[in-house]
PDB file of C-alpha atoms in Angstrom:
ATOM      1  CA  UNK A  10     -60.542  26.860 203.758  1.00 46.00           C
ATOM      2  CA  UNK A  11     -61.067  29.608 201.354  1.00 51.00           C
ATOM      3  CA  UNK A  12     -61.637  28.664 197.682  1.00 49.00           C
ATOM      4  CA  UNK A  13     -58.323  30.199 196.066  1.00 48.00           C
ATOM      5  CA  UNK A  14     -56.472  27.773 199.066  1.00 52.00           C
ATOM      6  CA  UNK A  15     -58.397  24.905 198.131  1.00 53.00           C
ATOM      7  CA  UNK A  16     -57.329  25.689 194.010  1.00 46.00           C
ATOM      8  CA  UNK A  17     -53.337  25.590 195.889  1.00 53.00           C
ATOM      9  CA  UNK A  18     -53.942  22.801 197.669  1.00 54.00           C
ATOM     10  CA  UNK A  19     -55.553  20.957 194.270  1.00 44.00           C
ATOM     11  CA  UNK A  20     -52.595  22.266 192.175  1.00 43.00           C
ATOM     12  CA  UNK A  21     -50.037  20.060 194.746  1.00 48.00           C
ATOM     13  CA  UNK A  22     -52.118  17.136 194.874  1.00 41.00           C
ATOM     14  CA  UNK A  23     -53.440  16.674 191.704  1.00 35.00           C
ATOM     15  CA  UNK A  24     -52.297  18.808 188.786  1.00 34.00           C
ATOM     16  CA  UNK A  25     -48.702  18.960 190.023  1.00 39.00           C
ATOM     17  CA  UNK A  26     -48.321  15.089 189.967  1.00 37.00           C
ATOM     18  CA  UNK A  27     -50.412  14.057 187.148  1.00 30.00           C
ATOM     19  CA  UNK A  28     -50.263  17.544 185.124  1.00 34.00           C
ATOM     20  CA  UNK A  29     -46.567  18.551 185.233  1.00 37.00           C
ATOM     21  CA  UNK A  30     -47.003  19.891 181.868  1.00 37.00           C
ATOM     22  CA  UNK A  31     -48.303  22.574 183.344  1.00 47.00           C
ATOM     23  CA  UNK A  32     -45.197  24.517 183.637  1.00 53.00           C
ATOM     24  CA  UNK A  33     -44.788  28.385 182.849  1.00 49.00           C
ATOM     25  CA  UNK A  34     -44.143  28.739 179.537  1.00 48.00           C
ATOM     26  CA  UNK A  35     -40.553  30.313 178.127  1.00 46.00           C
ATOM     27  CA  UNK A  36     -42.594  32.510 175.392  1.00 45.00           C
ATOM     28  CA  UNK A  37     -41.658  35.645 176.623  1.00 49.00           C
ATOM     29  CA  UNK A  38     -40.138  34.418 179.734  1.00 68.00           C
ATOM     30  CA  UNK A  39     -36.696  33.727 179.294  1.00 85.00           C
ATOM     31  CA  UNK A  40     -34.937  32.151 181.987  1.00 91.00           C
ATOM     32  CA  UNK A  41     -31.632  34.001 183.001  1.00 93.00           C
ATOM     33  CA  UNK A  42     -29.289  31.485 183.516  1.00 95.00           C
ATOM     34  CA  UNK A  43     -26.318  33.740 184.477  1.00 96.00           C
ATOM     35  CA  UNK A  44     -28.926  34.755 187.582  1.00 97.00           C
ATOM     36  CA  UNK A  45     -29.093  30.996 188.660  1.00 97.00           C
ATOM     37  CA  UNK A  46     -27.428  30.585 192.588  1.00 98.00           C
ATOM     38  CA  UNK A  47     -28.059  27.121 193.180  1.00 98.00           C
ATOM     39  CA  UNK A  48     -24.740  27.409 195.542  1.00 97.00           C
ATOM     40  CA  UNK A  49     -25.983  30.223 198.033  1.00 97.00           C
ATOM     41  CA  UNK A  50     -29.827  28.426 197.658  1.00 98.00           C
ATOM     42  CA  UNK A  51     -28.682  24.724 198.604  1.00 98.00           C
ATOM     43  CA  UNK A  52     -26.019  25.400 201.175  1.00 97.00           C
ATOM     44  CA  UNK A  53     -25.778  25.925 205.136  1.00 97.00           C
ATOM     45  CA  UNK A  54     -25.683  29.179 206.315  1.00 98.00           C
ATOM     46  CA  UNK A  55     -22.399  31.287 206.389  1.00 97.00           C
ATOM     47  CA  UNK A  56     -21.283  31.472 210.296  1.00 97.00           C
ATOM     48  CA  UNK A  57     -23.319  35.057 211.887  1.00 97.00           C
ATOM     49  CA  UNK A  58     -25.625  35.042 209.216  1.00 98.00           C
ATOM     50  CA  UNK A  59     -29.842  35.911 209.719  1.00 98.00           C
ATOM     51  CA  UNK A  60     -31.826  32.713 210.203  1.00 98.00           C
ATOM     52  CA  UNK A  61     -35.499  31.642 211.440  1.00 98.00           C
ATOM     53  CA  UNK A  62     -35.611  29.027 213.952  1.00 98.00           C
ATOM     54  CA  UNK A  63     -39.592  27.249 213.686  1.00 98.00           C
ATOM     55  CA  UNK A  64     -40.239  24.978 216.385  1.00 98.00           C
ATOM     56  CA  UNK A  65     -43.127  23.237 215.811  1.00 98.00           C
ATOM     57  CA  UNK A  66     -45.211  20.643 217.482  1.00 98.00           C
ATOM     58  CA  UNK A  67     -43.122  17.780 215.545  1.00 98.00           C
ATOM     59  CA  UNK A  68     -39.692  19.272 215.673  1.00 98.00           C
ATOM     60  CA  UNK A  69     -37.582  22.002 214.629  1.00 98.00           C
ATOM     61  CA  UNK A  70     -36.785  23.301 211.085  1.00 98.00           C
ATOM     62  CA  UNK A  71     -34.296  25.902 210.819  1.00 98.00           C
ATOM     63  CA  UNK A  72     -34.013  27.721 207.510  1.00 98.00           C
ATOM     64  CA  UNK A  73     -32.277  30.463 205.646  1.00 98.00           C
ATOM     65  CA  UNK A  74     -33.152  33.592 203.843  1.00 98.00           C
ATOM     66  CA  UNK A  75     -32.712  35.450 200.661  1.00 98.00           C
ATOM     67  CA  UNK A  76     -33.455  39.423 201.021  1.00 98.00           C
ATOM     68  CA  UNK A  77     -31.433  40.008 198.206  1.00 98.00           C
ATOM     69  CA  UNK A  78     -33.788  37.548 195.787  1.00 98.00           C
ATOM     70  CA  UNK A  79     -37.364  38.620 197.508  1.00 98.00           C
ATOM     71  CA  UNK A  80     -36.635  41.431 200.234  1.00 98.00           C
ATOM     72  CA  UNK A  81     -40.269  41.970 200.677  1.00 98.00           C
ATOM     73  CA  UNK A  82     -41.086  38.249 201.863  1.00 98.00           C
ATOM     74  CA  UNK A  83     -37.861  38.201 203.716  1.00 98.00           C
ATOM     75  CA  UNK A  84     -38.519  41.786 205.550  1.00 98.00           C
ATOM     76  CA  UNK A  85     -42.586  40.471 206.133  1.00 98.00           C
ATOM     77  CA  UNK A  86     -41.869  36.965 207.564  1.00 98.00           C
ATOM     78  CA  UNK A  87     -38.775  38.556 210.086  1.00 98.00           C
ATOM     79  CA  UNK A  88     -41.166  41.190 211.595  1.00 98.00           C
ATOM     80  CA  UNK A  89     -43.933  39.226 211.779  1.00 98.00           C
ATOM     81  CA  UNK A  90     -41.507  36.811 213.615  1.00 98.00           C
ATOM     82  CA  UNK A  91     -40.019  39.655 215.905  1.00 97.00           C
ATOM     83  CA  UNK A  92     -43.458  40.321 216.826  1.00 97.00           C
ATOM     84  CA  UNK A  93     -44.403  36.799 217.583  1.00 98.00           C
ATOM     85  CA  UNK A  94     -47.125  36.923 215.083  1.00 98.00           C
ATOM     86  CA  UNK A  95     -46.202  32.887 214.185  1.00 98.00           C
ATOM     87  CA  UNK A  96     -46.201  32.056 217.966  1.00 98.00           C
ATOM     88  CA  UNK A  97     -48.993  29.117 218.361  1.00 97.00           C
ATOM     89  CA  UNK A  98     -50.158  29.274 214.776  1.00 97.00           C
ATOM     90  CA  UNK A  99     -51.411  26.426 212.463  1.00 95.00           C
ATOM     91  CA  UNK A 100     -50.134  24.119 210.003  1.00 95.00           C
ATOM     92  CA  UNK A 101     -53.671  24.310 208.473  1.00 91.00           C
ATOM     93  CA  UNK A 102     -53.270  22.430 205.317  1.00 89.00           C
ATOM     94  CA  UNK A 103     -51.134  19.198 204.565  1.00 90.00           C
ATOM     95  CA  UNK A 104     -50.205  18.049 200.905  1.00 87.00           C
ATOM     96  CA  UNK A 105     -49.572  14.665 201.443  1.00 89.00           C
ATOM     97  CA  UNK A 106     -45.780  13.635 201.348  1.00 91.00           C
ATOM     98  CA  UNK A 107     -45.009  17.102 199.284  1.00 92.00           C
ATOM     99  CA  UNK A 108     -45.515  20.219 201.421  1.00 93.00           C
ATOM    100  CA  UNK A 109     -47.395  21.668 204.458  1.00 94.00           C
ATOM    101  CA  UNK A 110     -48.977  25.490 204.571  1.00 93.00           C
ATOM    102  CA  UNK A 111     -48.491  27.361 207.497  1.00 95.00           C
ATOM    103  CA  UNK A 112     -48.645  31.273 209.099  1.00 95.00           C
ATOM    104  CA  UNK A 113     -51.902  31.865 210.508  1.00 94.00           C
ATOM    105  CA  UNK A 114     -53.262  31.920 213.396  1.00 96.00           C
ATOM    106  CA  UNK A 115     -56.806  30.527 212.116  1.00 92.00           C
ATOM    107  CA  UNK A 116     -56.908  26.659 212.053  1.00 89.00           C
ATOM    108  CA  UNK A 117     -58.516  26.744 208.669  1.00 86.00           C
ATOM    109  CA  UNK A 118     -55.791  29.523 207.075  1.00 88.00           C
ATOM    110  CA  UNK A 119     -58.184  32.236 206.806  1.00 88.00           C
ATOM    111  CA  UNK A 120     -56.363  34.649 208.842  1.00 92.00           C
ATOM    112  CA  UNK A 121     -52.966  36.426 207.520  1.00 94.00           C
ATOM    113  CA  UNK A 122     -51.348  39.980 208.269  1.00 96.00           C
ATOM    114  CA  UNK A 123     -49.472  41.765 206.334  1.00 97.00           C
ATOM    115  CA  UNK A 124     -46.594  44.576 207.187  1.00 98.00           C
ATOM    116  CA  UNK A 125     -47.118  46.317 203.917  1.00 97.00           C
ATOM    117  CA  UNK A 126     -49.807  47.845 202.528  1.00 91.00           C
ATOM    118  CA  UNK A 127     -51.941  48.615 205.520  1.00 94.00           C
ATOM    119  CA  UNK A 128     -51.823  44.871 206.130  1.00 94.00           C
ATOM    120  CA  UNK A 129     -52.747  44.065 202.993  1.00 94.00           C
ATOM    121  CA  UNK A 130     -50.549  41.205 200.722  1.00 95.00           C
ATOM    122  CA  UNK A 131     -47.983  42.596 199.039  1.00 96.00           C
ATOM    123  CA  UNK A 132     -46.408  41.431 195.196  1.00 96.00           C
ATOM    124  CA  UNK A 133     -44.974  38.373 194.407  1.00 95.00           C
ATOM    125  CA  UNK A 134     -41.321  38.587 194.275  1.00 97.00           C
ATOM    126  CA  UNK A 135     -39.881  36.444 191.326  1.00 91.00           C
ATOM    127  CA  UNK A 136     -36.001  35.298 190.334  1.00 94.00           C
ATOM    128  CA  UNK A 137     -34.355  33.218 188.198  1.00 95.00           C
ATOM    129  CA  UNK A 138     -31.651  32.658 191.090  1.00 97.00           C
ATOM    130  CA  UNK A 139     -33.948  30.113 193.374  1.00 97.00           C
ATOM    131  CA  UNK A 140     -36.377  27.684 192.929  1.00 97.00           C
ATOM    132  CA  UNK A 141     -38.948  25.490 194.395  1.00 96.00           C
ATOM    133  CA  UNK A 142     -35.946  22.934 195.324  1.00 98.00           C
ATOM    134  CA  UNK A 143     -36.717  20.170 198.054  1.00 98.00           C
ATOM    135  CA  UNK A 144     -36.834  22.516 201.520  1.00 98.00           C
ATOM    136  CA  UNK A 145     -37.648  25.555 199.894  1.00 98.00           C
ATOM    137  CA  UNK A 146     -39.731  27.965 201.599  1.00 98.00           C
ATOM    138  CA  UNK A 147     -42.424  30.075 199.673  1.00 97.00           C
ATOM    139  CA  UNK A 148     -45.270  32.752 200.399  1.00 96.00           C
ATOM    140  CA  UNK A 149     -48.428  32.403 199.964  1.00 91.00           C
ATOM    141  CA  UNK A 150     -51.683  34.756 199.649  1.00 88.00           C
ATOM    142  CA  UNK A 151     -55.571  34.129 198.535  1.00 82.00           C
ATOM    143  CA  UNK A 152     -55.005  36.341 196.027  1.00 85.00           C
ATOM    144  CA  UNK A 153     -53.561  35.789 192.738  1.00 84.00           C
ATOM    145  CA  UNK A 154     -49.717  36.851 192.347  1.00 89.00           C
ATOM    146  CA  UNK A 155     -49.891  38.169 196.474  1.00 93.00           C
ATOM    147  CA  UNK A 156     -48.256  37.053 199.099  1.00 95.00           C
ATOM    148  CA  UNK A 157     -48.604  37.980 203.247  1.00 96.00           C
ATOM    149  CA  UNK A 158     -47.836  35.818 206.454  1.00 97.00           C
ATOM    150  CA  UNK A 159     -48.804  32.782 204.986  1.00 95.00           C
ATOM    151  CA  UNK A 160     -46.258  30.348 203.884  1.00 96.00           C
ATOM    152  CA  UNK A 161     -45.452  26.726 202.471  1.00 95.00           C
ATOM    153  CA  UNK A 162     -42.748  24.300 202.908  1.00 97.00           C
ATOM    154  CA  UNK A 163     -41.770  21.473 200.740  1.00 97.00           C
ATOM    155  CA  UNK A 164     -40.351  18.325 201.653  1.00 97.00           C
ATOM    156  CA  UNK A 165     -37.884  15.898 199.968  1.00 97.00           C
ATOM    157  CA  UNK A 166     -40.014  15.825 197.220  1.00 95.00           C
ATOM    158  CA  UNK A 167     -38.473  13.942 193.985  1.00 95.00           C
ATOM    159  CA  UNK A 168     -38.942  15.440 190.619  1.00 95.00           C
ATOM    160  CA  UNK A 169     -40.582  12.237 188.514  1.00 92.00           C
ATOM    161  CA  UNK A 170     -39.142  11.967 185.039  1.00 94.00           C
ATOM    162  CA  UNK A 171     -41.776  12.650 182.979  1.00 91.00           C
ATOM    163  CA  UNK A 172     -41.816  16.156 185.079  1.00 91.00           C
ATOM    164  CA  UNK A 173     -38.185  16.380 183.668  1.00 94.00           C
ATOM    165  CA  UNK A 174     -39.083  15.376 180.156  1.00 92.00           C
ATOM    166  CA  UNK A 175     -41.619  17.908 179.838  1.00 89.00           C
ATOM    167  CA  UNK A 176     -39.131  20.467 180.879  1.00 91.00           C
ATOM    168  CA  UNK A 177     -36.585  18.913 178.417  1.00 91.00           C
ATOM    169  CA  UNK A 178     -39.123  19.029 175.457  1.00 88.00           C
ATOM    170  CA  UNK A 179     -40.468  22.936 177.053  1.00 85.00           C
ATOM    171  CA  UNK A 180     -36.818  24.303 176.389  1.00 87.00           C
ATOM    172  CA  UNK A 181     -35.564  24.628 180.111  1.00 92.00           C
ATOM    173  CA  UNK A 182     -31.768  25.009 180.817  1.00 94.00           C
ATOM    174  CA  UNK A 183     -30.016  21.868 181.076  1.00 96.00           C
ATOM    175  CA  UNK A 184     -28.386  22.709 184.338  1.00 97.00           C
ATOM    176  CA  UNK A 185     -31.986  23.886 185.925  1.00 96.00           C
ATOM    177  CA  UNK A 186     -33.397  20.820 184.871  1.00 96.00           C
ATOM    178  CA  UNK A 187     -30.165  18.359 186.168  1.00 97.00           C
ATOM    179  CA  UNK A 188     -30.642  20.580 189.245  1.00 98.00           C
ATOM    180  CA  UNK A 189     -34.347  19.270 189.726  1.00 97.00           C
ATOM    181  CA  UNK A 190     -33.068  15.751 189.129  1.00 97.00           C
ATOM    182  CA  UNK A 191     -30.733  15.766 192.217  1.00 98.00           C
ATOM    183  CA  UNK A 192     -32.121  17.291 194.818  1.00 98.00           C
ATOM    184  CA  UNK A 193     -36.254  17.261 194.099  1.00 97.00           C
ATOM    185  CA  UNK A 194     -38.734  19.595 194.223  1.00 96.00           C
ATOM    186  CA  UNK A 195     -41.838  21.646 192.422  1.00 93.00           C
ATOM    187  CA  UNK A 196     -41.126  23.356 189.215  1.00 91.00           C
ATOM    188  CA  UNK A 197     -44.521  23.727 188.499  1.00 86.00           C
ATOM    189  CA  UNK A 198     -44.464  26.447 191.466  1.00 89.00           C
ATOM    190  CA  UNK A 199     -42.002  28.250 190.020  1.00 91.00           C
ATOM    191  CA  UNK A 200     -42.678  32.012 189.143  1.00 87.00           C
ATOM    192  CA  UNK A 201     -45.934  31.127 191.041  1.00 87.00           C
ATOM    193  CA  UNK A 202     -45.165  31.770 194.502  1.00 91.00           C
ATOM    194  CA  UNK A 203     -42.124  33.659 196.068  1.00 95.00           C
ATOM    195  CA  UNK A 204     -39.159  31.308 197.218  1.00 97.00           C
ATOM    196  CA  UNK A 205     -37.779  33.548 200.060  1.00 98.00           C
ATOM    197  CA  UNK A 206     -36.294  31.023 202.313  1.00 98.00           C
ATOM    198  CA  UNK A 207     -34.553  27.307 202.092  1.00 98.00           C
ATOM    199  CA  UNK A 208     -34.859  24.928 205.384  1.00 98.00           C
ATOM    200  CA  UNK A 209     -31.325  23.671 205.557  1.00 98.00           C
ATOM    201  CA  UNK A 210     -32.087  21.397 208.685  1.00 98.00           C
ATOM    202  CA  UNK A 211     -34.926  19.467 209.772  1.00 98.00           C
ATOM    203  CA  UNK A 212     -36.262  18.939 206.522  1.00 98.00           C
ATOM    204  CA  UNK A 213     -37.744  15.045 208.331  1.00 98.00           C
ATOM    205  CA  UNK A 214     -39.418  17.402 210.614  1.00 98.00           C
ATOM    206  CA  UNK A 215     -41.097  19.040 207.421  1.00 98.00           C
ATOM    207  CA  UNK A 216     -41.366  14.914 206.136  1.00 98.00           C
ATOM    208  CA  UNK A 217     -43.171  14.291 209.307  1.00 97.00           C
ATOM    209  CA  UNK A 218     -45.600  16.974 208.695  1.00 97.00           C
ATOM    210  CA  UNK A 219     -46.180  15.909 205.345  1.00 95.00           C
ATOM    211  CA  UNK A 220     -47.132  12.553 206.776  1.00 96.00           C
ATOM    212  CA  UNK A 221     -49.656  13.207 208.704  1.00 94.00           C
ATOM    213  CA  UNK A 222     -53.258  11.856 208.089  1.00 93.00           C
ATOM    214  CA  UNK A 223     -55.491  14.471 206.840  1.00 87.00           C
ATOM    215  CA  UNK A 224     -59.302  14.951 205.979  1.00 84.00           C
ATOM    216  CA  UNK A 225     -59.698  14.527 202.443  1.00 78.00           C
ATOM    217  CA  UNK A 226     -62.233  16.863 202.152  1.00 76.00           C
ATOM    218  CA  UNK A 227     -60.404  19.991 203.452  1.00 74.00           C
ATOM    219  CA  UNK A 228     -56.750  18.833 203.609  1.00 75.00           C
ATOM    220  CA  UNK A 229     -56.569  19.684 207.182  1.00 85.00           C
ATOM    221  CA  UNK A 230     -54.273  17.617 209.480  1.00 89.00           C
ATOM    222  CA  UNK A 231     -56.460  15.536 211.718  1.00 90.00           C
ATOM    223  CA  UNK A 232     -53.842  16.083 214.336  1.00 92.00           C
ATOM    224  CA  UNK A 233     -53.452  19.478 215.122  1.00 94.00           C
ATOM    225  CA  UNK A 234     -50.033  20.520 214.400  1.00 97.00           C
ATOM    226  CA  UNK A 235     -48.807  23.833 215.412  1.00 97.00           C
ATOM    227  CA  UNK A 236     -45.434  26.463 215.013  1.00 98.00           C
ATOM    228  CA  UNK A 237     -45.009  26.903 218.754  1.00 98.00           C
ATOM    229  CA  UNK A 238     -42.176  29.870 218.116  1.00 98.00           C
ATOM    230  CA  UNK A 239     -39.847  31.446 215.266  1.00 98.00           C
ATOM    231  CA  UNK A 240     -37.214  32.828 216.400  1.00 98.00           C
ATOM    232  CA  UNK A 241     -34.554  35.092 214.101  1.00 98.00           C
ATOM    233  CA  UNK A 242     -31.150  34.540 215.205  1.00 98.00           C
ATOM    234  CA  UNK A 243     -28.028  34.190 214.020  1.00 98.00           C
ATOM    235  CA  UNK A 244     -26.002  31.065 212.605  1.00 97.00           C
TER     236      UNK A 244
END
């Protein structure tokens, strides 16, 4: 695993946790609270619209998209899908009980492609609508404030109080932070990493994942655990 993966995989095991002070801070970024969709973010699909269907070696997750929040991430992941780029790729990283990276075919996450940019990684796409809720779906790149194939899912992940303190004390909307409180999740990812999808079923599949024994070392599952197919269908 390259080294900036290795920093990711540190920030969700050990600064995330222990660190949670390490939010963004609202100097200068303002959070919009007339942007915030927690509605269109948190619920099931509206009947005939676009989702992505990953079946995986433990299950399937089925999840939702938001082109009008990060149209890039949304337009890369659905042609890479269409062109069965994340057929048979790894789950090449595991964060213990919190969230699993995914999206290349390279066991160790060194390979990614890109439809932008000559294949390169493209901008992060940031918005105060979504967040890094429980289920949410994010890009990810090696390089800083990028993002290409290469994705990570969170699980039911609860917020711990002193998380929610911090954000309290840091000046963080009341609503965003009650949000957090319900349903779980990162907010130390947030304006990070591009939230461009939400799993709205099989998130135990995604809690499975998270289970699995790793190596220590490298955060690799010891069991290999792959995306068999993504398919983009309709609900």
């Amino acid at each position: 695993m390259n080294r900036f993966l290795r920093v990711f995989a540190l920030i969700l095991c050990v600064v995330l946790p222990l660190c949670s002070c390490d939010l963004f801070s609202l100097s200068g970024e303002k959070i919009d609270e007339s942007a915030f969709d927690f509605e269109t973010q948190l619920s099931p699909p509206q009947p005939g619209e676009e989702i992505a269907v990953v079946t995986t070696t433990e299950g399937v997750i089925k999840m939702k998209f938001f082109p009008q929040y990060a149209p890039q991430a949304v337009e890369n992941f659905k042609q890479l899908a269409a062109d069965g780029f994340y057929n048979d790729t790894y789950v090449f990283c595991v964060q213990p009980d919190m969230a699993f990276m995914a999206g290349s075919p390279a066991q160790d996450g060194s390979v990614y492609k890109s439809i932008f940019n000559d294949g390169k990684p493209f901008d992060v796409e940031y918005s105060d609508a979504i967040w890094h809720f429980s289920g949410s779906v994010s890009a990810l790149s090696d390089q800083k404030d990028k993002a290409d194939s290469r994705f990570f899912m969170l699980g039911n992940y609860k917020t711990d109080e002193d998380t929610l303190k911090k954000m309290e004390r840091s000046g963080y909307p009341e609503a965003l932070i009650e949000k957090y409180r319900t349903v779980g999740g990162a907010p130390a990812l947030d304006r990070r990493y591009t939230v461009f999808a939400q799993a709205y079923e099989g998130l135990e599949v995604i809690d499975a994942i998270n289970a699995a024994e790793i190596d220590t070392e490298t955060g690799f599952p010891k069991k290999e655990i792959k995306i068999i197919s993504v398919e983009i269908t309709k609900a």
